[in-house]
Coordinates of C-alpha atoms in Angstrom, one line a residue:
M1 CA -29.5 11.8 -4.2
S2 CA -32.0 10.0 -6.3
S3 CA -35.6 9.6 -5.2
Q4 CA -36.0 8.7 -1.5
T5 CA -37.5 5.3 -2.0
V6 CA -38.4 3.0 0.9
R7 CA -37.8 -0.6 0.2
N8 CA -40.2 -2.6 2.3
P9 CA -39.4 -6.4 2.6
V10 CA -41.8 -8.9 1.2
S11 CA -42.7 -10.4 4.6
Q12 CA -43.7 -7.0 5.9
I13 CA -46.0 -6.5 2.9
I14 CA -47.5 -9.9 3.5
H15 CA -48.2 -9.0 7.2
S16 CA -49.7 -5.7 6.2
K17 CA -52.0 -7.6 3.8
E18 CA -53.1 -10.0 6.6
D19 CA -53.8 -7.0 8.9
V20 CA -55.7 -5.0 6.4
E21 CA -57.4 -7.3 4.0
D22 CA -59.7 -4.7 2.4
E23 CA -56.9 -2.1 1.6
E24 CA -54.6 -3.1 -1.2
P25 CA -51.1 -1.4 -1.4
K26 CA -51.1 1.3 -4.1
K27 CA -48.7 0.9 -6.9
K28 CA -46.9 3.9 -8.3
S29 CA -48.1 4.9 -11.7
R30 CA -45.9 6.4 -14.4
E31 CA -47.2 9.8 -13.5
D32 CA -46.2 9.3 -9.9
W33 CA -42.7 8.3 -11.0
R34 CA -42.5 11.3 -13.3
K35 CA -43.6 13.7 -10.5
A36 CA -41.0 12.1 -8.1
K37 CA -38.3 12.6 -10.7
E38 CA -39.3 16.3 -11.2
L39 CA -39.3 16.8 -7.4
E40 CA -35.8 15.3 -7.2
E41 CA -34.5 17.6 -10.0
A42 CA -36.1 20.6 -8.4
R43 CA -34.5 19.8 -5.0
K44 CA -31.1 19.5 -6.7
A45 CA -31.6 22.9 -8.5
G46 CA -32.7 24.5 -5.2
T47 CA -36.2 25.5 -6.4
A48 CA -38.0 23.0 -4.0
P49 CA -37.4 22.5 -0.3
A50 CA -35.2 19.6 0.7
A51 CA -36.5 16.4 2.2
V52 CA -36.8 16.2 6.0
D53 CA -36.1 13.2 8.1
E54 CA -38.0 12.1 11.3
E55 CA -35.9 14.4 13.4
G56 CA -36.7 17.5 11.3
R57 CA -33.3 17.7 9.7
D58 CA -32.9 18.6 6.0
I59 CA -31.4 15.9 3.8
N60 CA -28.9 17.1 1.2
P61 CA -30.4 16.2 -2.3
H62 CA -26.9 15.5 -3.7
I63 CA -26.3 12.5 -1.4
P64 CA -26.1 9.3 -3.5
Q65 CA -28.9 6.7 -3.3
Y66 CA -26.7 4.0 -1.8
I67 CA -26.0 6.2 1.2
S68 CA -29.5 7.7 1.6
N69 CA -31.5 4.4 1.3
A70 CA -31.8 2.6 4.6
P71 CA -31.1 -1.2 4.7
W72 CA -33.9 -3.7 5.0
Y73 CA -33.2 -4.5 8.6
Y74 CA -33.5 -0.9 9.7
G75 CA -37.3 -0.8 9.0
A76 CA -37.4 2.9 7.8
Q77 CA -40.8 4.2 6.8
G78 CA -39.6 7.5 5.2
P79 CA -36.5 9.5 4.1
T80 CA -33.9 9.2 6.8
L81 CA -30.1 9.3 7.4
K82 CA -30.2 7.9 11.0
H83 CA -28.6 4.7 9.9
Q84 CA -25.5 6.7 8.8
R85 CA -25.0 8.2 12.3
P86 CA -23.4 6.5 15.3
Q87 CA -25.9 4.0 16.8
R88 CA -26.6 3.7 20.5
N89 CA -26.0 0.4 22.4
E90 CA -29.8 0.0 22.7
D91 CA -30.2 0.1 19.0
R92 CA -27.5 -2.4 18.3
G93 CA -29.2 -5.2 20.2
D94 CA -31.6 -5.9 17.3
L95 CA -28.7 -6.2 14.8
E96 CA -27.0 -8.9 16.9
K97 CA -30.0 -11.2 16.8
R98 CA -29.2 -12.7 13.4
A99 CA -30.9 -15.6 11.7
P100 CA -28.5 -18.7 11.8
K101 CA -27.0 -19.8 8.5
G102 CA -24.8 -22.7 7.4
V103 CA -24.7 -26.2 8.7
D104 CA -25.6 -27.4 12.2
T105 CA -22.5 -28.9 13.8
S106 CA -24.1 -29.4 17.2
R107 CA -25.0 -33.0 16.3
L108 CA -22.8 -35.6 14.6
V109 CA -24.7 -37.9 12.3
T110 CA -23.0 -41.1 11.1
K111 CA -25.9 -43.2 9.7
F112 CA -28.4 -42.6 7.0
R113 CA -31.9 -41.6 8.1
K114 CA -35.1 -42.3 6.5
G115 CA -36.4 -39.4 4.4
A116 CA -33.0 -37.8 4.0
C117 CA -31.2 -36.8 0.8
E118 CA -30.0 -39.9 -1.0
N119 CA -26.9 -38.1 -2.3
C120 CA -25.4 -36.4 0.8
G121 CA -27.6 -37.7 3.7
A122 CA -28.9 -34.3 4.9
M123 CA -32.5 -34.1 6.2
T124 CA -33.1 -30.5 5.1
H125 CA -33.5 -31.2 1.3
K126 CA -34.2 -33.9 -1.2
R127 CA -31.9 -35.4 -3.9
K128 CA -33.2 -33.2 -6.7
D129 CA -32.4 -30.1 -4.6
C130 CA -29.0 -31.3 -3.5
L131 CA -26.0 -28.9 -4.2
E132 CA -23.3 -31.5 -3.4
R133 CA -21.5 -33.2 -6.3
P134 CA -23.1 -36.5 -7.4
R135 CA -21.4 -39.3 -5.5
K136 CA -20.3 -42.7 -6.9
V137 CA -21.7 -44.4 -3.8
L138 CA -24.7 -42.7 -2.5
A139 CA -25.2 -41.9 1.2
K140 CA -28.2 -44.2 1.2
F141 CA -25.9 -47.2 0.6
S142 CA -22.8 -46.0 2.6
E143 CA -22.7 -45.9 6.4
S144 CA -19.8 -43.5 7.0
I145 CA -20.2 -40.5 4.7
V146 CA -23.0 -38.3 5.9
V147 CA -23.3 -34.5 5.6
H148 CA -24.5 -32.3 8.5
D149 CA -27.9 -30.7 8.3
E150 CA -28.4 -26.9 7.4
F151 CA -30.1 -24.4 9.5
I152 CA -33.7 -23.8 8.5
V153 CA -35.3 -20.6 9.8
K154 CA -39.0 -21.2 10.7
D155 CA -39.5 -18.0 12.7
E156 CA -42.1 -15.8 11.1
S157 CA -40.5 -12.6 12.4
V158 CA -37.5 -13.2 10.1
N159 CA -38.4 -11.5 6.8
Y160 CA -37.5 -12.4 3.2
D161 CA -34.5 -10.1 2.8
E162 CA -33.0 -11.2 6.1
K163 CA -33.1 -14.8 5.1
R164 CA -31.2 -14.1 1.9
D165 CA -28.8 -11.5 3.2
R166 CA -25.3 -12.6 2.3
W167 CA -23.7 -10.9 5.3
S168 CA -26.3 -12.1 7.8
S169 CA -24.7 -14.2 10.7
Y170 CA -21.3 -13.2 9.4
D171 CA -18.6 -12.9 12.1
P172 CA -16.1 -10.0 11.4
A173 CA -13.4 -11.9 13.3
C174 CA -13.2 -14.4 10.4
H175 CA -11.8 -11.6 8.2
R176 CA -8.9 -11.2 10.6
E177 CA -7.5 -14.5 9.5
I178 CA -7.3 -13.3 5.8
I179 CA -5.6 -10.1 6.9
E180 CA -3.0 -12.0 9.0
E181 CA -2.3 -14.3 6.0
Y182 CA -1.6 -11.4 3.6
E183 CA 0.6 -9.7 6.2
K184 CA 2.7 -12.8 6.6
V185 CA 3.1 -13.0 2.8
E186 CA 4.2 -9.3 2.6
E187 CA 6.6 -9.8 5.4
T188 CA 8.3 -12.8 3.7
K189 CA 8.5 -10.7 0.5
R190 CA 10.3 -7.9 2.3
Q191 CA 12.7 -10.3 4.0
L192 CA 13.6 -11.9 0.6
K193 CA 14.1 -8.5 -1.0
A194 CA 16.4 -7.4 1.9
E195 CA 18.5 -10.6 1.6
K196 CA 18.7 -10.1 -2.2
L197 CA 19.9 -6.5 -1.8
K198 CA 22.4 -7.5 0.9
N199 CA 23.9 -10.2 -1.4
D200 CA 23.8 -8.1 -4.6
P201 CA 23.5 -4.3 -4.2
D202 CA 23.5 -3.7 -8.0
A203 CA 20.4 -5.9 -8.5
E204 CA 18.0 -3.0 -8.1
L205 CA 19.5 -1.1 -11.1
S206 CA 19.0 -4.1 -13.5
D207 CA 15.4 -4.7 -12.2
D208 CA 13.1 -3.4 -15.0
N209 CA 10.0 -5.0 -13.5
N210 CA 10.0 -2.9 -10.3
E211 CA 6.7 -0.9 -10.6
D212 CA 7.2 1.1 -7.4
K213 CA 10.6 2.4 -8.5
Y214 CA 9.7 6.0 -9.5
V215 CA 6.2 6.2 -7.9
D216 CA 7.3 8.5 -5.1
E217 CA 8.7 11.0 -7.6
V218 CA 5.4 11.3 -9.5
D219 CA 3.9 14.7 -8.8
M220 CA 1.2 15.2 -11.5
P221 CA -1.3 18.1 -10.9
G222 CA -4.7 16.9 -9.7
T223 CA -3.5 13.4 -8.7
K224 CA -2.6 11.8 -5.4
V225 CA -0.4 8.7 -5.6
D226 CA 0.4 6.5 -2.6
S227 CA 3.4 4.1 -3.2
K228 CA 2.3 1.8 -0.4
Q229 CA -1.4 1.4 -1.4
R230 CA -1.1 2.1 -5.1
I231 CA -4.2 4.2 -5.2
T232 CA -4.7 7.2 -7.5
V233 CA -7.3 9.8 -6.7
R234 CA -8.3 12.2 -9.4
N235 CA -9.4 15.7 -8.5
L236 CA -11.5 17.8 -10.9
R237 CA -9.4 21.0 -10.6
I238 CA -5.9 22.1 -9.6
R239 CA -5.9 23.8 -6.3
E240 CA -4.0 26.8 -7.6
D241 CA -6.8 27.7 -10.0
T242 CA -9.8 29.8 -9.0
A243 CA -13.0 27.9 -8.3
K244 CA -15.7 28.2 -10.8
Y245 CA -18.3 29.4 -8.3
L246 CA -16.0 32.3 -7.3
R247 CA -16.1 33.8 -10.8
N248 CA -19.4 35.5 -10.1
L249 CA -20.9 35.5 -6.6
D250 CA -24.4 36.1 -7.8
P251 CA -26.4 32.9 -7.2
N252 CA -28.5 33.5 -10.3
S253 CA -25.6 34.1 -12.7
A254 CA -25.1 30.4 -13.7
Y255 CA -26.1 27.1 -12.3
Y256 CA -23.2 25.4 -10.5
D257 CA -23.4 21.7 -9.5
P258 CA -21.2 21.1 -6.5
K259 CA -21.3 17.4 -6.8
T260 CA -19.6 17.3 -10.2
R261 CA -18.0 20.8 -9.9
S262 CA -19.4 21.8 -13.2
M263 CA -20.7 25.1 -14.5
R264 CA -22.1 24.9 -18.1
D265 CA -23.1 28.5 -18.7
N266 CA -21.1 31.7 -18.6
P267 CA -21.0 33.1 -15.1
N268 CA -20.4 36.6 -16.6
P269 CA -22.9 36.9 -19.5
K270 CA -22.0 40.6 -20.0
V271 CA -18.4 39.8 -20.9
P272 CA -18.0 38.2 -24.3
A273 CA -17.0 34.5 -24.3
E274 CA -13.8 35.2 -26.3
E275 CA -12.5 37.7 -23.7
A276 CA -13.6 36.0 -20.5
E277 CA -11.2 33.9 -18.5
F278 CA -13.9 31.2 -18.0
A279 CA -16.9 31.2 -20.3
G280 CA -18.6 28.0 -19.2
E281 CA -17.9 24.4 -20.0
N282 CA -20.3 24.4 -23.0
F283 CA -18.3 27.1 -24.7
V284 CA -15.1 25.1 -24.3
R285 CA -17.0 21.9 -25.4
F286 CA -18.3 23.4 -28.6
S287 CA -15.4 25.7 -29.7
G288 CA -12.1 25.1 -31.5
D289 CA -11.6 21.8 -33.2
T290 CA -14.3 20.0 -31.2
T291 CA -16.9 20.6 -34.0
K292 CA -14.5 19.2 -36.6
H293 CA -13.8 16.2 -34.4
A294 CA -17.6 15.6 -34.0
T295 CA -18.2 15.8 -37.8
A296 CA -15.2 13.4 -38.4
Q297 CA -16.7 11.0 -35.8
L298 CA -20.1 11.2 -37.5
F299 CA -18.6 10.6 -40.9
A300 CA -16.7 7.6 -39.5
W301 CA -19.9 6.1 -38.1
E302 CA -21.8 6.6 -41.3
A303 CA -18.9 5.1 -43.4
H304 CA -18.7 2.1 -41.1
G305 CA -22.4 1.6 -41.4
K306 CA -22.1 1.5 -45.2
G307 CA -19.3 -1.1 -45.2
V308 CA -16.1 1.1 -45.2
D309 CA -13.6 -0.2 -42.7
V310 CA -12.3 3.0 -41.1
H311 CA -11.9 4.2 -37.5
L312 CA -11.3 7.7 -36.1
L313 CA -8.8 6.8 -33.5
A314 CA -7.1 3.9 -35.3
E315 CA -6.7 5.5 -38.7
P316 CA -7.2 9.3 -38.5
T317 CA -5.2 10.1 -41.6
K318 CA -7.1 7.6 -43.7
L319 CA -10.4 9.0 -42.4
E320 CA -9.4 12.6 -43.2
L321 CA -8.5 11.7 -46.7
L322 CA -11.7 9.8 -47.2
Q323 CA -13.7 12.7 -45.8
K324 CA -12.0 15.2 -48.2
E325 CA -12.6 13.0 -51.2
Y326 CA -16.2 12.5 -50.2
E327 CA -16.8 16.3 -49.9
K328 CA -15.2 16.9 -53.2
K329 CA -17.3 14.3 -55.0
K330 CA -20.4 15.6 -53.3
E331 CA -19.8 19.1 -54.6
Q332 CA -19.1 17.8 -58.1
F333 CA -22.3 15.8 -58.0
K334 CA -24.3 18.8 -56.9
S335 CA -22.8 21.0 -59.7
S336 CA -23.4 18.3 -62.3
T337 CA -27.0 17.8 -61.4
K338 CA -27.5 21.6 -61.4
E339 CA -26.0 21.9 -64.9
H340 CA -28.0 19.0 -66.2
I341 CA -31.3 20.5 -65.0
V342 CA -30.3 24.0 -66.4
E343 CA -29.4 22.4 -69.7
K344 CA -32.7 20.5 -69.9
Y345 CA -35.1 23.2 -68.7
G346 CA -33.1 26.4 -69.2
G347 CA -33.2 29.5 -66.9
D348 CA -29.5 30.0 -66.4
E349 CA -30.0 33.8 -66.6
H350 CA -32.1 33.7 -63.4
L351 CA -29.3 31.9 -61.4
Q352 CA -26.7 34.6 -62.1
A353 CA -26.0 36.7 -59.0
P354 CA -26.6 40.4 -59.2
P355 CA -23.7 42.8 -58.7
K356 CA -22.1 43.3 -55.3
S357 CA -23.5 46.8 -55.0
L358 CA -27.0 45.4 -55.1
L359 CA -26.2 42.4 -52.8
L360 CA -24.6 44.4 -49.9
A361 CA -25.9 47.9 -50.8
Q362 CA -22.3 49.2 -50.8
T363 CA -20.2 51.0 -53.4
E364 CA -16.9 52.7 -53.7
E365 CA -18.4 55.9 -55.1
Y366 CA -17.4 59.0 -53.0
I367 CA -20.0 61.6 -52.4
E368 CA -19.5 64.7 -50.2
Y369 CA -22.4 66.9 -49.0
S370 CA -22.5 70.4 -47.5
R371 CA -24.3 71.4 -44.3
S372 CA -27.4 72.4 -46.3
G373 CA -27.5 68.9 -47.9
K374 CA -26.2 69.9 -51.4
V375 CA -23.7 67.7 -53.2
I376 CA -20.2 69.2 -53.3
K377 CA -18.1 66.3 -54.7
G378 CA -19.2 63.3 -56.7
M379 CA -22.5 62.3 -58.3
E380 CA -25.6 62.0 -56.1
K381 CA -27.0 58.5 -56.0
P382 CA -30.2 58.4 -58.2
K383 CA -33.5 57.5 -56.6
A384 CA -34.8 54.1 -57.3
R385 CA -37.7 54.4 -59.7
S386 CA -40.2 51.9 -61.0
I387 CA -41.0 51.2 -64.6
Y388 CA -44.0 53.5 -64.5
E389 CA -44.0 57.3 -64.9
E390 CA -43.7 59.3 -61.7
D391 CA -44.6 62.9 -60.7
V392 CA -46.4 63.7 -64.0
L393 CA -48.8 66.6 -63.5
I394 CA -51.6 67.0 -66.2
N395 CA -54.6 69.3 -66.8
N396 CA -53.5 72.1 -64.5
H397 CA -53.3 69.8 -61.5
T398 CA -50.7 70.5 -58.7
T399 CA -50.9 66.9 -57.3
I400 CA -50.8 63.5 -58.9
W401 CA -53.7 61.1 -59.4
G402 CA -54.0 59.0 -56.3
S403 CA -53.0 61.6 -53.8
Y404 CA -56.5 61.8 -52.4
Y405 CA -58.7 59.0 -51.1
N406 CA -62.3 59.1 -49.7
G407 CA -65.2 56.8 -49.7
G408 CA -63.4 54.0 -51.5
H409 CA -62.4 56.2 -54.4
W410 CA -59.0 57.8 -55.4
G411 CA -58.6 61.3 -56.8
Y412 CA -56.6 64.5 -56.9
K413 CA -55.8 66.3 -53.6
C414 CA -55.7 69.7 -55.2
C415 CA -59.3 69.8 -56.3
K416 CA -60.7 66.7 -54.7
S417 CA -61.9 65.4 -58.0
F418 CA -62.5 61.6 -58.5
I419 CA -62.4 61.9 -62.3
K420 CA -59.0 60.8 -63.6
N421 CA -58.7 63.0 -66.7
S422 CA -60.6 66.0 -65.4
Y423 CA -59.4 69.6 -65.5
C424 CA -58.3 71.2 -62.2
V425 CA -60.6 74.1 -61.1
G426 CA -59.2 74.6 -57.6
M427 CA -61.0 73.7 -54.4
K428 CA -64.2 71.7 -54.9
D429 CA -66.1 73.2 -52.0
P430 CA -68.7 75.6 -53.6
E431 CA -68.8 78.0 -50.6
K432 CA -65.0 78.6 -50.8
I433 CA -65.1 79.0 -54.5
S434 CA -68.0 81.6 -54.3
E435 CA -66.3 83.5 -51.5
A436 CA -63.0 83.6 -53.4
S437 CA -64.7 84.8 -56.6
V438 CA -66.7 87.5 -54.7
T439 CA -63.6 88.8 -53.0
V440 CA -61.7 89.0 -56.3
A441 CA -64.6 90.8 -58.0
L442 CA -64.8 93.3 -55.1
I443 CA -61.1 94.0 -55.2
E444 CA -61.2 94.5 -59.0
K445 CA -64.2 96.9 -58.9
V446 CA -62.8 98.9 -56.0
D447 CA -59.5 99.3 -57.8
D448 CA -61.2 100.4 -61.0
S449 CA -63.2 103.0 -59.1
I450 CA -60.1 104.3 -57.5
I451 CA -58.0 104.4 -60.6
S452 CA -60.8 105.6 -63.0
P453 CA -62.7 108.5 -61.3
K454 CA -66.4 109.2 -62.0
I455 CA -67.1 110.5 -65.6
P456 CA -69.1 113.9 -65.5
N457 CA -72.1 114.7 -67.8
D458 CA -72.2 117.4 -70.5
N459 CA -73.7 120.0 -68.3
E460 CA -71.1 119.3 -65.7
K461 CA -68.4 119.6 -68.5
E462 CA -69.7 123.0 -69.5
Q463 CA -69.9 124.2 -65.9
S464 CA -66.4 122.9 -65.2
E465 CA -65.0 124.7 -68.3
N466 CA -66.7 128.0 -67.3
S467 CA -65.6 127.6 -63.8
S468 CA -62.1 126.7 -64.8
S469 CA -61.9 129.7 -67.2
S470 CA -63.5 132.1 -64.7
S471 CA -62.1 131.0 -61.5
S472 CA -58.7 129.4 -62.4
S473 CA -56.9 131.6 -60.0
S474 CA -59.1 130.8 -56.9
S475 CA -57.6 127.9 -55.0
S476 CA -60.4 127.7 -52.5
E477 CA -62.9 126.6 -55.1
D478 CA -60.6 123.8 -56.2
E479 CA -60.3 122.5 -52.7
E480 CA -64.0 122.4 -52.3
E481 CA -64.4 120.5 -55.6
L482 CA -61.8 117.9 -54.5
Q483 CA -63.7 117.4 -51.2
K484 CA -67.0 116.9 -53.1
A485 CA -65.3 114.3 -55.5
A486 CA -63.9 112.4 -52.5
E487 CA -67.3 112.3 -50.8
E488 CA -69.0 111.1 -54.0
N489 CA -66.3 108.3 -54.4
K490 CA -67.1 107.1 -50.8
K491 CA -70.8 107.0 -51.6
V492 CA -70.2 105.0 -54.8
K493 CA -68.0 102.5 -52.8
K494 CA -70.8 102.0 -50.2
K495 CA -73.4 101.4 -52.9
M496 CA -71.1 98.9 -54.6
K497 CA -70.6 97.0 -51.4
K498 CA -74.3 96.8 -50.8
R499 CA -74.9 95.5 -54.3
E500 CA -72.2 92.9 -53.9
K501 CA -73.6 91.7 -50.6
K502 CA -77.0 91.3 -52.3
R503 CA -75.4 89.4 -55.1
I504 CA -73.6 87.0 -52.7
K505 CA -76.9 86.3 -50.9
K506 CA -78.6 85.5 -54.2
M507 CA -75.7 83.2 -55.2
R508 CA -75.9 81.3 -51.9
K509 CA -79.7 80.9 -52.2
M510 CA -79.3 79.6 -55.8
E511 CA -76.6 77.1 -54.6
K512 CA -78.8 75.8 -51.8
K513 CA -81.6 75.3 -54.3
I514 CA -79.3 73.5 -56.7
A515 CA -78.0 71.2 -53.9
K516 CA -81.6 70.4 -52.8
S517 CA -82.6 69.6 -56.3
K518 CA -79.5 67.3 -56.6
K519 CA -80.4 65.5 -53.4
R520 CA -84.0 64.9 -54.6
K521 CA -82.7 63.5 -57.9
E522 CA -80.3 61.2 -56.1
E523 CA -83.1 60.0 -53.7
S524 CA -85.4 59.3 -56.6
K525 CA -82.6 57.4 -58.4
S526 CA -81.9 55.3 -55.3
H527 CA -85.7 54.5 -54.9
E528 CA -85.8 53.4 -58.5
V529 CA -82.7 51.2 -58.1
F530 CA -84.2 49.6 -55.0
R531 CA -87.4 48.9 -56.9
K532 CA -85.5 47.3 -59.7
D533 CA -83.4 45.1 -57.3
K534 CA -86.6 44.1 -55.5
T535 CA -88.3 43.0 -58.8
E536 CA -85.1 41.1 -59.8
M537 CA -85.0 39.3 -56.5
D538 CA -88.7 38.3 -56.9
D539 CA -87.9 37.1 -60.4
D540 CA -84.9 35.1 -59.0
R541 CA -87.1 33.4 -56.5
K542 CA -89.6 32.3 -59.1
R543 CA -86.9 30.8 -61.5
P544 CA -86.3 27.0 -61.2
Y545 CA -83.3 25.4 -59.4
N546 CA -80.0 25.4 -61.3
S547 CA -81.6 27.2 -64.2
M548 CA -78.5 29.5 -64.6
Y549 CA -76.0 26.7 -64.6
D550 CA -75.0 25.7 -68.1
V551 CA -72.9 22.5 -68.5
K552 CA -70.6 22.6 -71.4
A553 CA -67.7 20.4 -72.5
P554 CA -64.3 22.1 -72.1
T555 CA -62.7 23.4 -75.2
E556 CA -59.2 22.5 -76.5
E557 CA -57.8 25.8 -75.3
E558 CA -59.1 25.2 -71.7
I559 CA -57.7 21.7 -71.7
E560 CA -54.4 22.9 -72.9
E561 CA -54.3 25.7 -70.2
W562 CA -55.2 23.2 -67.5
Q563 CA -52.4 20.8 -68.6
R564 CA -50.0 23.7 -68.5
K565 CA -50.9 24.9 -65.0
R566 CA -51.5 21.6 -63.2
R567 CA -49.1 20.5 -60.5
R568 CA -46.5 17.8 -61.4
D569 CA -44.8 16.1 -58.5
E570 CA -42.3 14.3 -60.6
D571 CA -40.9 17.6 -61.9
P572 CA -37.3 18.1 -60.5
M573 CA -37.6 21.9 -60.7
L574 CA -40.7 21.9 -58.4
Q575 CA -38.6 22.6 -55.3
F576 CA -36.9 25.6 -57.0
M577 CA -40.3 27.0 -58.1
E578 CA -41.7 26.7 -54.5

């Protein structure tokens, strides 16, 4: 159903104007019509509630407009379907009070009256408004030919539409005369046919103009043929087929229009369209040869617009040959223009396609790997490298330049150095370097003391010689000497550790002093730079306006470079460059 419009007669609008002079009837704007159309579509889709009549019943949004709109004589003020239901006897009384139409035969007029139509003699119109044929002898001068007067409705209750209703004051009994006349004609036809068959039985076989001969035998799917009434009713589906809305009972699967019995989308979107029994009407509409037919139709229209006399349905073979010839010449023209541009400007080497292995990243080379990832068969695919050197380690570095980033600078990760060609000295942190050097020195000294025992003096040498000569046989004395030597070694180790700790403390103090001195120097440098910048800013403020701007004529080299780099819209290769 289209929008539920209420058609008010003109007389009712005039009466409403007389009753309420201040209030003018509001006309619907374009925005109101658009909103009404959106509401209608929403009701058809089921997203908006249906319209309700005066009795509280829902009105089906798919009912056509000629059914839903009430006639003028009903006087409906809103959406309703009451005029489509059986009417009570009380309601029918208003419909029988019709405005009279036609001529008034109650009086017979034989003479011309003053003020009547000069052509026909009726008092209800003038000669210029007369619809009768112009007569040779006017009614004004003849005394016998006079037309009856028409009915003129002067009642204000009869509205504009009622006066001009073609079926107003029509008596249905008049139609019975036409039906009886046609029935008499059909009866005489049957009688004549029966007499003809009675006289000549073979006449039916030679009758080629008999249209109803085989009509009873017609049994086409989806059609209903009645031999008596000659009416063909076309249904939109064969009753043996499954209905579209039964393919998927989910109401949100696809929109189904019950009025046209159409379902455009696929009711089962999970199933591919090629495998589904029914994939929607859009799939059928845009699959197969339908696209070719559409392109052929478009080509036929364009050719006809350019003066070529061709039609898709009348001359399909001619159209297909023309289309093939057009496509062939189009490709030849494209290739010729391309070759002409390449010959003129060059660059054919850039248009050549790379090998298929680069296009699709696929080759026929066989490579077999083990579980650990080593190549067993075939050649391993080389890594894609750039034109620059990679993984080149210099100056004792274990990482490459650019492996470390900090504070906006790049450097080496191994030593955290920001100088590109510097020599690697290990970790840059001074505390870690000092601790590592101290531990190495301690280990070396301890090992030396253990490996090389304490060297005795000359007196000790003599005593040891005497003791060895005199008491070489006594084992107890030797054990005592070994114990003394071990104790002396322990004392030496303790002294060495204490000395090393003192040295480490001194080194740390020195490093702190050096760091403080460096900070002071950097602060003094920053103060000097700030002072210089401040003086320069003051100088800039004192200089005159545009004093730094020097206007010079461009040189020949600059003009030539500008001519070479400027944009040329007439260049045919511009689209390829972009």
